[in-house]
Short mmCIF file of C-alpha atoms in Angstrom, two decimals:
data_model
loop_
_atom_site.label_atom_id
_atom_site.label_comp_id
_atom_site.label_asym_id
_atom_site.label_seq_id
_atom_site.Cartn_x
_atom_site.Cartn_y
_atom_site.Cartn_z
CA UNK A 94 31.55 27.88 0.92
CA UNK A 95 30.35 24.90 2.92
CA UNK A 96 26.94 23.35 3.17
CA UNK A 97 26.86 23.61 6.95
CA UNK A 98 25.85 19.98 7.28
CA UNK A 99 27.80 17.25 9.01
CA UNK A 100 25.84 14.47 7.32
CA UNK A 101 27.71 11.85 5.34
CA UNK A 102 25.77 12.68 2.20
CA UNK A 103 24.62 16.29 2.20
CA UNK A 104 22.45 18.20 -0.25
CA UNK A 105 25.36 19.76 -2.13
CA UNK A 106 27.00 16.39 -2.71
CA UNK A 107 23.65 14.93 -3.79
CA UNK A 108 23.10 17.71 -6.33
CA UNK A 109 26.64 17.35 -7.67
CA UNK A 110 26.23 13.58 -8.07
CA UNK A 111 22.84 14.05 -9.72
CA UNK A 112 24.26 16.57 -12.17
CA UNK A 113 27.14 14.20 -12.96
CA UNK A 114 24.62 11.40 -13.52
CA UNK A 115 22.53 13.60 -15.82
CA UNK A 116 25.64 14.53 -17.82
CA UNK A 117 26.17 10.85 -18.65
CA UNK A 118 25.49 9.90 -22.26
CA UNK A 119 23.12 7.09 -21.32
CA UNK A 120 20.70 9.40 -19.47
CA UNK A 121 18.30 11.38 -21.61
CA UNK A 122 16.05 13.10 -19.09
CA UNK A 123 13.98 16.10 -20.10
CA UNK A 124 13.76 19.14 -17.90
CA UNK A 125 10.03 18.52 -17.51
CA UNK A 126 10.61 14.93 -16.34
CA UNK A 127 13.20 16.13 -13.86
CA UNK A 128 10.81 18.81 -12.56
CA UNK A 129 8.05 16.22 -12.21
CA UNK A 130 10.35 13.87 -10.29
CA UNK A 131 11.49 16.60 -7.92
CA UNK A 132 7.88 17.74 -7.39
CA UNK A 133 6.95 14.19 -6.38
CA UNK A 134 9.89 13.99 -3.99
CA UNK A 135 9.51 17.53 -2.62
CA UNK A 136 7.16 16.49 0.16
CA UNK A 137 8.61 14.54 3.08
CA UNK A 138 5.41 12.55 3.62
CA UNK A 139 5.49 11.29 0.01
CA UNK A 140 9.15 10.34 0.40
CA UNK A 141 8.36 8.50 3.62
CA UNK A 142 5.49 6.61 2.01
CA UNK A 143 7.78 5.55 -0.84
CA UNK A 144 10.41 4.54 1.73
CA UNK A 145 7.85 2.46 3.66
CA UNK A 146 6.71 0.71 0.50
CA UNK A 147 10.30 0.01 -0.58
CA UNK A 148 11.12 -1.34 2.89
CA UNK A 149 8.22 -3.78 2.91
CA UNK A 150 8.26 -4.52 -0.82
CA UNK A 151 4.70 -5.82 -0.74
CA UNK A 152 1.17 -4.55 -0.40
CA UNK A 153 0.12 -2.93 2.86
CA UNK A 154 -3.19 -1.61 4.02
CA UNK A 155 -3.27 2.16 3.83
CA UNK A 156 -3.87 2.37 7.61
CA UNK A 157 -0.71 0.30 8.21
CA UNK A 158 1.26 2.44 5.77
CA UNK A 159 -0.04 5.60 7.48
CA UNK A 160 1.05 4.24 10.85
CA UNK A 161 4.53 3.49 9.49
CA UNK A 162 4.78 6.99 7.98
CA UNK A 163 3.72 8.52 11.33
CA UNK A 164 6.37 6.47 13.13
CA UNK A 165 9.06 7.69 10.74
CA UNK A 166 7.86 11.29 10.89
CA UNK A 167 7.91 11.45 14.66
CA UNK A 168 10.70 9.05 15.48
CA UNK A 169 8.43 7.52 18.13
CA UNK A 170 7.24 3.96 18.46
CA UNK A 171 3.63 3.22 17.69
CA UNK A 172 2.58 3.26 21.36
CA UNK A 173 3.64 6.91 21.62
CA UNK A 174 1.71 8.13 18.58
CA UNK A 175 -1.90 9.19 19.01
CA UNK A 176 -4.66 7.67 16.92
CA UNK A 177 -5.49 11.23 15.83
CA UNK A 178 -1.98 11.66 14.42
CA UNK A 179 -2.22 8.40 12.46
CA UNK A 180 -5.67 9.43 11.20
CA UNK A 181 -4.29 12.80 10.04
CA UNK A 182 -1.47 11.03 8.18
CA UNK A 183 -3.95 8.56 6.68
CA UNK A 184 -6.21 11.34 5.40
CA UNK A 185 -3.35 13.30 3.86
CA UNK A 186 -2.03 10.16 2.18
CA UNK A 187 -5.47 9.18 0.89
CA UNK A 188 -6.49 12.61 -0.41
CA UNK A 189 -3.18 14.11 -1.52
CA UNK A 190 0.00 12.07 -1.59
CA UNK A 191 -1.18 8.62 -2.66
CA UNK A 192 -3.10 9.85 -5.74
CA UNK A 193 0.00 11.72 -6.93
CA UNK A 194 2.21 8.66 -6.54
CA UNK A 195 -0.37 6.40 -8.20
CA UNK A 196 -0.80 8.84 -11.11
CA UNK A 197 2.99 8.89 -11.52
CA UNK A 198 3.04 5.08 -11.67
CA UNK A 199 5.14 4.64 -8.52
CA UNK A 200 2.47 2.93 -6.43
CA UNK A 201 -0.73 1.01 -6.99
CA UNK A 202 -3.86 1.40 -4.88
CA UNK A 203 -6.86 -0.88 -4.53
CA UNK A 204 -9.48 1.40 -3.03
CA UNK A 205 -11.98 -1.38 -2.45
CA UNK A 206 -9.51 -3.27 -0.24
CA UNK A 207 -7.65 -0.11 0.91
CA UNK A 208 -4.33 -1.69 -0.15
CA UNK A 209 -1.21 0.11 -1.35
CA UNK A 210 1.45 -1.76 -3.31
CA UNK A 211 4.72 -0.88 -4.98
CA UNK A 212 4.26 -0.70 -8.72
CA UNK A 213 5.76 -3.75 -10.39
CA UNK A 214 7.59 -1.86 -13.10
#
């Protein structure tokens, strides 16, 4: 049985590597922690926001982060993305995705300044 994907690193290979990693003696991860991690990563927009923050490695305004997420979602440059699309991304980040990532300790958010930052763990 094949995965049907021509990508260099497909889902089956990822799962196999993850299972191998979890089997290692130095990794003691509970099933609940694993479920929580996969729930956080289940949504593409959350993954893209984390990717944006890792790429920049410093605080960004939430509007700038939303614009970057919209660019990555669409594959278009900023000139070809409507303000409405960026606003929709901003609102979903603000109300849904960002609070989850902040609660998990992955990002920090200063609401007063509307700044998102990678958590300095």
